PDB file of C-alpha atoms and ligand atoms in Angstrom:
ATOM      1  CA  MET A   1       0.000   0.000   0.000  1.00 56.00           C
ATOM      2  CA  THR A   2       1.086   3.607   0.514  1.00 50.00           C
ATOM      3  CA  GLY A   3       3.808   4.477   3.035  1.00 58.00           C
ATOM      4  CA  GLY A   4       4.785   2.452   6.097  1.00 74.00           C
ATOM      5  CA  ASP A   5       6.679  -0.818   6.376  1.00 87.00           C
ATOM      6  CA  GLY A   6       3.693  -3.017   7.065  1.00 96.00           C
ATOM      7  CA  LEU A   7       2.366  -5.845   4.971  1.00 98.00           C
ATOM      8  CA  TRP A   8      -1.295  -5.929   4.017  1.00 98.00           C
ATOM      9  CA  ILE A   9      -2.871  -9.290   3.319  1.00 98.00           C
ATOM     10  CA  THR A  10      -6.546  -9.734   2.458  1.00 98.00           C
ATOM     11  CA  LEU A  11      -8.499 -12.980   2.198  1.00 98.00           C
ATOM     12  CA  GLU A  12     -11.342 -13.335  -0.253  1.00 98.00           C
ATOM     13  CA  GLY A  13     -13.746 -16.007  -1.365  1.00 96.00           C
ATOM     14  CA  GLY A  14     -17.316 -17.100  -1.091  1.00 90.00           C
ATOM     15  CA  ASP A  15     -19.044 -17.689   2.229  1.00 86.00           C
ATOM     16  CA  GLY A  16     -17.907 -21.024   3.692  1.00 88.00           C
ATOM     17  CA  ALA A  17     -14.534 -21.078   1.884  1.00 93.00           C
ATOM     18  CA  GLY A  18     -12.546 -21.148   5.149  1.00 94.00           C
ATOM     19  CA  LYS A  19     -11.199 -17.597   5.388  1.00 97.00           C
ATOM     20  CA  THR A  20     -11.385 -17.550   9.173  1.00 96.00           C
ATOM     21  CA  THR A  21      -9.487 -20.830   9.572  1.00 97.00           C
ATOM     22  CA  GLN A  22      -6.741 -19.633   7.231  1.00 98.00           C
ATOM     23  CA  SER A  23      -6.527 -16.229   8.906  1.00 98.00           C
ATOM     24  CA  ASP A  24      -6.135 -17.988  12.292  1.00 98.00           C
ATOM     25  CA  LEU A  25      -3.354 -20.251  10.974  1.00 98.00           C
ATOM     26  CA  LEU A  26      -1.509 -17.386   9.295  1.00 98.00           C
ATOM     27  CA  GLU A  27      -1.820 -15.189  12.362  1.00 98.00           C
ATOM     28  CA  SER A  28      -0.361 -17.836  14.728  1.00 98.00           C
ATOM     29  CA  TRP A  29       2.508 -18.552  12.358  1.00 98.00           C
ATOM     30  CA  LEU A  30       3.387 -14.844  12.075  1.00 98.00           C
ATOM     31  CA  ARG A  31       3.047 -14.236  15.823  1.00 98.00           C
ATOM     32  CA  ASP A  32       5.289 -17.244  16.533  1.00 98.00           C
ATOM     33  CA  ALA A  33       7.844 -15.616  14.235  1.00 97.00           C
ATOM     34  CA  GLY A  34       7.680 -12.493  16.416  1.00 97.00           C
ATOM     35  CA  ARG A  35       5.638 -10.319  14.075  1.00 97.00           C
ATOM     36  CA  THR A  36       2.995  -7.820  15.164  1.00 98.00           C
ATOM     37  CA  VAL A  37      -0.300  -8.749  13.552  1.00 98.00           C
ATOM     38  CA  LEU A  38      -3.547  -6.863  13.258  1.00 98.00           C
ATOM     39  CA  ARG A  39      -6.614  -8.973  12.445  1.00 98.00           C
ATOM     40  CA  THR A  40      -9.497  -7.085  10.934  1.00 98.00           C
ATOM     41  CA  ARG A  41     -12.419  -7.449   8.552  1.00 98.00           C
ATOM     42  CA  GLU A  42     -14.916  -5.755   6.282  1.00 98.00           C
ATOM     43  CA  PRO A  43     -17.621  -4.904   6.792  1.00 98.00           C
ATOM     44  CA  GLY A  44     -17.226  -4.013  10.480  1.00 98.00           C
ATOM     45  CA  GLY A  45     -13.511  -3.442  11.145  1.00 98.00           C
ATOM     46  CA  SER A  46     -14.139  -0.156  12.966  1.00 98.00           C
ATOM     47  CA  GLU A  47     -16.789   1.165  15.359  1.00 98.00           C
ATOM     48  CA  VAL A  48     -18.559   3.016  12.545  1.00 98.00           C
ATOM     49  CA  GLY A  49     -18.130  -0.110  10.458  1.00 98.00           C
ATOM     50  CA  GLN A  50     -19.932  -2.229  13.056  1.00 98.00           C
ATOM     51  CA  LEU A  51     -22.989  -0.039  12.643  1.00 98.00           C
ATOM     52  CA  ILE A  52     -22.776  -0.316   8.854  1.00 98.00           C
ATOM     53  CA  ARG A  53     -22.273  -4.100   9.112  1.00 97.00           C
ATOM     54  CA  ASP A  54     -25.471  -4.375  11.053  1.00 97.00           C
ATOM     55  CA  ILE A  55     -27.377  -2.572   8.285  1.00 97.00           C
ATOM     56  CA  VAL A  56     -25.921  -4.441   5.312  1.00 95.00           C
ATOM     57  CA  LEU A  57     -26.074  -7.908   6.831  1.00 94.00           C
ATOM     58  CA  HIS A  58     -29.111  -7.799   9.073  1.00 94.00           C
ATOM     59  CA  HIS A  59     -31.542  -5.249   7.695  1.00 93.00           C
ATOM     60  CA  ARG A  60     -34.819  -6.973   6.936  1.00 91.00           C
ATOM     61  CA  GLY A  61     -36.002  -6.253   3.428  1.00 91.00           C
ATOM     62  CA  ASP A  62     -34.225  -4.964   0.347  1.00 91.00           C
ATOM     63  CA  ILE A  63     -31.498  -2.349   0.174  1.00 93.00           C
ATOM     64  CA  ALA A  64     -31.230  -0.574  -3.196  1.00 93.00           C
ATOM     65  CA  PRO A  65     -28.114  -1.922  -4.982  1.00 93.00           C
ATOM     66  CA  ARG A  66     -26.379   1.480  -5.173  1.00 95.00           C
ATOM     67  CA  ALA A  67     -27.139   2.149  -1.514  1.00 96.00           C
ATOM     68  CA  GLU A  68     -25.666  -1.235  -0.594  1.00 95.00           C
ATOM     69  CA  ALA A  69     -22.512  -0.546  -2.634  1.00 96.00           C
ATOM     70  CA  LEU A  70     -22.147   2.863  -0.975  1.00 98.00           C
ATOM     71  CA  LEU A  71     -22.553   1.375   2.503  1.00 98.00           C
ATOM     72  CA  TYR A  72     -19.720  -1.107   1.890  1.00 98.00           C
ATOM     73  CA  ALA A  73     -17.617   1.698   0.408  1.00 98.00           C
ATOM     74  CA  ALA A  74     -18.310   3.935   3.425  1.00 98.00           C
ATOM     75  CA  ASP A  75     -17.278   1.145   5.785  1.00 98.00           C
ATOM     76  CA  ARG A  76     -14.125   0.651   3.724  1.00 98.00           C
ATOM     77  CA  ALA A  77     -13.223   4.363   3.593  1.00 98.00           C
ATOM     78  CA  HIS A  78     -13.393   4.684   7.375  1.00 98.00           C
ATOM     79  CA  HIS A  79     -11.661   1.368   7.989  1.00 98.00           C
ATOM     80  CA  VAL A  80      -8.671   2.139   5.752  1.00 98.00           C
ATOM     81  CA  ALA A  81      -8.338   5.684   7.073  1.00 98.00           C
ATOM     82  CA  THR A  82      -8.559   4.861  10.786  1.00 98.00           C
ATOM     83  CA  VAL A  83      -7.496   1.205  11.222  1.00 98.00           C
ATOM     84  CA  VAL A  84      -5.552  -0.302   8.312  1.00 98.00           C
ATOM     85  CA  GLY A  85      -3.545   2.758   7.266  1.00 98.00           C
ATOM     86  CA  PRO A  86      -2.245   3.520  10.783  1.00 98.00           C
ATOM     87  CA  ALA A  87      -1.360  -0.176  11.352  1.00 98.00           C
ATOM     88  CA  LEU A  88       0.670  -0.280   8.137  1.00 98.00           C
ATOM     89  CA  GLU A  89       2.380   2.974   9.103  1.00 97.00           C
ATOM     90  CA  ARG A  90       3.416   1.307  12.381  1.00 97.00           C
ATOM     91  CA  GLY A  91       4.847  -1.601  10.403  1.00 97.00           C
ATOM     92  CA  ASP A  92       2.247  -4.195  11.436  1.00 98.00           C
ATOM     93  CA  ILE A  93       1.141  -7.112   9.317  1.00 98.00           C
ATOM     94  CA  VAL A  94      -2.555  -6.691   8.620  1.00 98.00           C
ATOM     95  CA  ILE A  95      -4.614  -9.835   7.994  1.00 98.00           C
ATOM     96  CA  GLN A  96      -7.975  -8.761   6.715  1.00 98.00           C
ATOM     97  CA  ASP A  97     -11.119 -10.736   6.010  1.00 98.00           C
ATOM     98  CA  ARG A  98     -12.516  -9.266   2.730  1.00 98.00           C
ATOM     99  CA  TYR A  99     -11.779  -6.016   0.912  1.00 98.00           C
ATOM    100  CA  LEU A 100     -12.812  -4.283  -2.312  1.00 98.00           C
ATOM    101  CA  ASP A 101     -12.708  -7.499  -4.343  1.00 98.00           C
ATOM    102  CA  SER A 102     -15.734  -8.634  -2.323  1.00 97.00           C
ATOM    103  CA  SER A 103     -17.605  -5.522  -3.428  1.00 97.00           C
ATOM    104  CA  VAL A 104     -16.755  -6.109  -7.069  1.00 97.00           C
ATOM    105  CA  ALA A 105     -17.756  -9.772  -6.823  1.00 96.00           C
ATOM    106  CA  TYR A 106     -20.899  -9.421  -4.710  1.00 93.00           C
ATOM    107  CA  GLN A 107     -22.247  -5.970  -5.641  1.00 93.00           C
ATOM    108  CA  GLY A 108     -20.813  -5.873  -9.167  1.00 85.00           C
ATOM    109  CA  ALA A 109     -21.283  -9.356 -10.536  1.00 74.00           C
ATOM    110  CA  GLY A 110     -23.728 -10.822  -8.082  1.00 64.00           C
ATOM    111  CA  ARG A 111     -26.051  -7.850  -8.297  1.00 61.00           C
ATOM    112  CA  VAL A 112     -26.880  -5.536 -11.171  1.00 83.00           C
ATOM    113  CA  LEU A 113     -24.131  -2.926 -10.925  1.00 94.00           C
ATOM    114  CA  ASP A 114     -21.218  -2.405 -13.277  1.00 94.00           C
ATOM    115  CA  ALA A 115     -18.143  -4.139 -11.838  1.00 93.00           C
ATOM    116  CA  ALA A 116     -15.704  -1.419 -12.946  1.00 94.00           C
ATOM    117  CA  GLU A 117     -17.858   1.288 -11.369  1.00 96.00           C
ATOM    118  CA  VAL A 118     -18.052  -0.624  -8.089  1.00 96.00           C
ATOM    119  CA  ARG A 119     -14.273  -0.998  -8.058  1.00 97.00           C
ATOM    120  CA  ASP A 120     -13.752   2.688  -8.865  1.00 97.00           C
ATOM    121  CA  LEU A 121     -16.101   3.634  -6.043  1.00 98.00           C
ATOM    122  CA  SER A 122     -13.995   1.682  -3.542  1.00 98.00           C
ATOM    123  CA  LEU A 123     -10.763   3.051  -4.941  1.00 98.00           C
ATOM    124  CA  TRP A 124     -12.125   6.563  -4.546  1.00 98.00           C
ATOM    125  CA  ALA A 125     -13.174   5.720  -0.988  1.00 98.00           C
ATOM    126  CA  THR A 126      -9.695   4.504  -0.035  1.00 98.00           C
ATOM    127  CA  GLU A 127      -7.576   6.823  -2.161  1.00 98.00           C
ATOM    128  CA  GLY A 128      -6.492   3.865  -4.252  1.00 98.00           C
ATOM    129  CA  ALA A 129      -5.231   1.635  -1.447  1.00 98.00           C
ATOM    130  CA  LEU A 130      -4.570  -1.948  -2.555  1.00 98.00           C
ATOM    131  CA  PRO A 131      -3.237  -4.890  -0.494  1.00 98.00           C
ATOM    132  CA  ASP A 132       0.212  -6.406  -1.003  1.00 98.00           C
ATOM    133  CA  LEU A 133      -1.373  -9.856  -1.256  1.00 98.00           C
ATOM    134  CA  THR A 134      -4.903 -11.110  -1.753  1.00 98.00           C
ATOM    135  CA  VAL A 135      -5.504 -14.787  -1.047  1.00 98.00           C
ATOM    136  CA  LEU A 136      -8.522 -16.066  -2.955  1.00 98.00           C
ATOM    137  CA  LEU A 137      -9.953 -19.221  -1.392  1.00 98.00           C
ATOM    138  CA  ASP A 138     -11.730 -20.671  -4.381  1.00 98.00           C
ATOM    139  CA  LEU A 139     -14.511 -23.174  -3.742  1.00 96.00           C
ATOM    140  CA  ASP A 140     -17.435 -24.677  -5.618  1.00 95.00           C
ATOM    141  CA  PRO A 141     -20.493 -22.904  -4.131  1.00 94.00           C
ATOM    142  CA  GLN A 142     -22.272 -26.254  -3.766  1.00 92.00           C
ATOM    143  CA  ILE A 143     -19.518 -27.498  -1.425  1.00 93.00           C
ATOM    144  CA  ALA A 144     -19.532 -24.148   0.404  1.00 91.00           C
ATOM    145  CA  ARG A 145     -23.274 -24.459   0.950  1.00 89.00           C
ATOM    146  CA  THR A 146     -22.836 -27.928   2.469  1.00 90.00           C
ATOM    147  CA  ARG A 147     -20.223 -26.510   4.873  1.00 88.00           C
ATOM    148  CA  LEU A 148     -22.491 -23.616   5.873  1.00 88.00           C
ATOM    149  CA  ASP A 149     -25.413 -25.991   6.436  1.00 89.00           C
ATOM    150  CA  ALA A 150     -23.198 -28.164   8.646  1.00 90.00           C
ATOM    151  CA  ALA A 151     -22.151 -25.107  10.696  1.00 89.00           C
ATOM    152  CA  ASP A 152     -25.855 -24.655  11.536  1.00 87.00           C
ATOM    153  CA  LYS A 153     -25.691 -20.849  11.949  1.00 88.00           C
ATOM    154  CA  PRO A 154     -28.484 -18.576  10.670  1.00 86.00           C
ATOM    155  CA  PHE A 155     -27.684 -17.162   7.198  1.00 86.00           C
ATOM    156  CA  ASP A 156     -27.086 -13.431   6.717  1.00 84.00           C
ATOM    157  CA  ARG A 157     -28.653 -11.568   3.763  1.00 76.00           C
ATOM    158  CA  LEU A 158     -25.946 -12.519   1.276  1.00 76.00           C
ATOM    159  CA  GLU A 159     -25.451 -16.091   2.399  1.00 79.00           C
ATOM    160  CA  ALA A 160     -29.167 -16.614   1.888  1.00 79.00           C
ATOM    161  CA  GLU A 161     -28.926 -15.774  -1.837  1.00 77.00           C
ATOM    162  CA  LYS A 162     -29.593 -18.565  -4.307  1.00 85.00           C
ATOM    163  CA  LEU A 163     -26.889 -20.856  -5.678  1.00 88.00           C
ATOM    164  CA  ASP A 164     -26.645 -19.115  -9.072  1.00 89.00           C
ATOM    165  CA  PHE A 165     -25.802 -15.840  -7.281  1.00 90.00           C
ATOM    166  CA  HIS A 166     -22.861 -17.586  -5.598  1.00 92.00           C
ATOM    167  CA  VAL A 167     -21.799 -19.140  -8.902  1.00 93.00           C
ATOM    168  CA  ARG A 168     -21.603 -15.612 -10.403  1.00 93.00           C
ATOM    169  CA  VAL A 169     -19.702 -14.348  -7.360  1.00 94.00           C
ATOM    170  CA  ARG A 170     -17.156 -17.149  -7.718  1.00 96.00           C
ATOM    171  CA  ALA A 171     -16.636 -16.404 -11.422  1.00 95.00           C
ATOM    172  CA  ALA A 172     -16.177 -12.718 -10.630  1.00 95.00           C
ATOM    173  CA  PHE A 173     -13.487 -13.451  -8.017  1.00 97.00           C
ATOM    174  CA  LEU A 174     -11.610 -15.682 -10.455  1.00 97.00           C
ATOM    175  CA  ALA A 175     -11.767 -12.996 -13.157  1.00 96.00           C
ATOM    176  CA  LEU A 176     -10.311 -10.473 -10.706  1.00 97.00           C
ATOM    177  CA  ALA A 177      -7.442 -12.839  -9.933  1.00 98.00           C
ATOM    178  CA  VAL A 178      -6.686 -13.290 -13.620  1.00 98.00           C
ATOM    179  CA  ALA A 179      -6.653  -9.513 -14.112  1.00 97.00           C
ATOM    180  CA  GLU A 180      -4.164  -8.945 -11.259  1.00 98.00           C
ATOM    181  CA  PRO A 181      -1.943 -12.038 -11.015  1.00 98.00           C
ATOM    182  CA  ALA A 182       0.780 -10.233  -9.059  1.00 97.00           C
ATOM    183  CA  ARG A 183      -1.563  -9.317  -6.194  1.00 98.00           C
ATOM    184  CA  PHE A 184      -3.599 -12.538  -6.090  1.00 98.00           C
ATOM    185  CA  LEU A 185      -2.782 -16.009  -4.834  1.00 98.00           C
ATOM    186  CA  VAL A 186      -5.568 -18.400  -5.820  1.00 98.00           C
ATOM    187  CA  VAL A 187      -5.820 -21.543  -3.714  1.00 98.00           C
ATOM    188  CA  ASN A 188      -8.147 -24.504  -3.967  1.00 98.00           C
ATOM    189  CA  ALA A 189     -10.246 -24.197  -0.814  1.00 97.00           C
ATOM    190  CA  ALA A 190     -11.206 -27.883  -1.056  1.00 96.00           C
ATOM    191  CA  ASP A 191      -7.602 -28.795  -0.073  1.00 97.00           C
ATOM    192  CA  THR A 192      -6.729 -29.547   3.546  1.00 97.00           C
ATOM    193  CA  PRO A 193      -6.428 -26.526   5.840  1.00 97.00           C
ATOM    194  CA  ASP A 194      -2.760 -27.382   6.490  1.00 98.00           C
ATOM    195  CA  GLY A 195      -1.976 -27.674   2.794  1.00 98.00           C
ATOM    196  CA  ILE A 196      -3.587 -24.324   2.058  1.00 98.00           C
ATOM    197  CA  ALA A 197      -1.798 -22.719   5.013  1.00 98.00           C
ATOM    198  CA  ARG A 198       1.564 -23.933   3.685  1.00 98.00           C
ATOM    199  CA  THR A 199       0.909 -22.411   0.256  1.00 98.00           C
ATOM    200  CA  VAL A 200      -0.053 -19.099   1.853  1.00 98.00           C
ATOM    201  CA  ARG A 201       3.000 -19.132   4.145  1.00 98.00           C
ATOM    202  CA  ASP A 202       5.309 -19.703   1.170  1.00 98.00           C
ATOM    203  CA  ARG A 203       3.976 -16.615  -0.578  1.00 98.00           C
ATOM    204  CA  VAL A 204       4.123 -14.489   2.570  1.00 98.00           C
ATOM    205  CA  THR A 205       7.704 -15.650   3.185  1.00 98.00           C
ATOM    206  CA  ASP A 206       8.633 -14.446  -0.307  1.00 97.00           C
ATOM    207  CA  LEU A 207       6.950 -11.099   0.258  1.00 97.00           C
ATOM    208  CA  LEU A 208       8.698 -10.573   3.586  1.00 96.00           C
ATOM    209  CA  ALA A 209      12.052 -11.537   2.072  1.00 95.00           C
ATOM    210  CA  ALA A 210      11.546  -9.065  -0.759  1.00 92.00           C
ATOM    211  CA  ARG A 211      11.302  -6.039   1.537  1.00 86.00           C
TER     212      ARG A 211
HETATM  213  P1  LIG B 301     -18.278 -12.101   6.206  1.00 72.34           P
HETATM  214  O1  LIG B 301     -17.832 -11.133   7.255  1.00 72.34           O
HETATM  215  O2  LIG B 301     -17.263 -12.937   5.535  1.00 72.34           O
HETATM  216  O3  LIG B 301     -19.440 -13.001   6.789  1.00 72.34           O
HETATM  217  P2  LIG B 301     -19.416 -13.967   8.061  1.00 72.34           P
HETATM  218  O4  LIG B 301     -18.800 -13.209   9.186  1.00 72.34           O
HETATM  219  O5  LIG B 301     -20.886 -14.235   8.231  1.00 72.34           O
HETATM  220  O6  LIG B 301     -18.616 -15.155   7.619  1.00 72.34           O
HETATM  221  O7  LIG B 301     -18.996 -11.303   5.057  1.00 72.34           O
HETATM  222  C1  LIG B 301     -20.232 -10.785   5.200  1.00 72.34           C
HETATM  223  C2  LIG B 301     -20.983 -10.753   3.887  1.00 72.34           C
HETATM  224  O8  LIG B 301     -20.827  -9.488   3.270  1.00 72.34           O
HETATM  225  C3  LIG B 301     -20.561 -11.791   2.877  1.00 72.34           C
HETATM  226  O9  LIG B 301     -21.708 -12.524   2.473  1.00 72.34           O
HETATM  227  C4  LIG B 301     -20.060 -10.985   1.702  1.00 72.34           C
HETATM  228  C5  LIG B 301     -20.660  -9.644   1.884  1.00 72.34           C
HETATM  229  N1  LIG B 301     -19.873  -8.510   1.366  1.00 72.34           N
HETATM  230  C6  LIG B 301     -20.326  -7.818   0.252  1.00 72.34           C
HETATM  231  O10 LIG B 301     -21.361  -8.151  -0.327  1.00 72.34           O
HETATM  232  N2  LIG B 301     -19.602  -6.752  -0.204  1.00 72.34           N
HETATM  233  C7  LIG B 301     -18.467  -6.318   0.399  1.00 72.34           C
HETATM  234  O11 LIG B 301     -17.838  -5.333  -0.041  1.00 72.34           O
HETATM  235  C8  LIG B 301     -18.006  -7.063   1.554  1.00 72.34           C
HETATM  236  C9  LIG B 301     -16.752  -6.629   2.259  1.00 72.34           C
HETATM  237  C10 LIG B 301     -18.737  -8.134   2.006  1.00 72.34           C
END
């Protein structure tokens, strides 16, 4: 990103792809190596963001697509300005659950908005801030759905969308990874958690060595 010595890693993928498990494994590995880690997420990585998260995920009834995109972008603007940016300035390693790629995939491709416009909106919101690494946990939405069913938690608004929505979201994530191969690491989320964690660690090791 801009300024600072920190490293900014985001995790992306459909619901049920295992982002939390991988973030946990990466965090422990980095902490064991003596690094300072900040774990955060979107939506909801700041106090203002928590309020926005409650609207976008738990509001009953529809939210107009442009309003929804703006809410995610507002969360993101505040989060980058007050949480992520300062952490990177301090030299922390930021491990973040979801970033602007989620907006492009969910609001752009999953909904009816233009993907490039959704991306530009987020880039405006964050003054162009992009992570050093984005790990895309790619998973067949049918398998993801089975995992979510097994977890037996109530679905939020987006998880409750139909399968074809999640198929479009997956395709959008993969297209983003193809467009920016240097930023993305695509992993098969059907692999074992340890196998995936090793692949991620290898890439992070390279990034740390390169600075
Ligand atoms: P997440 O925090 O991963 O959900 P959970 O904590 O329930 O695992 O993500 C919340 C939902 O928000 C997820 O379905 C994807 C969606 N989302 C968007 O639609 N656009 C965005 O820009 C972001 C960040 C998330």
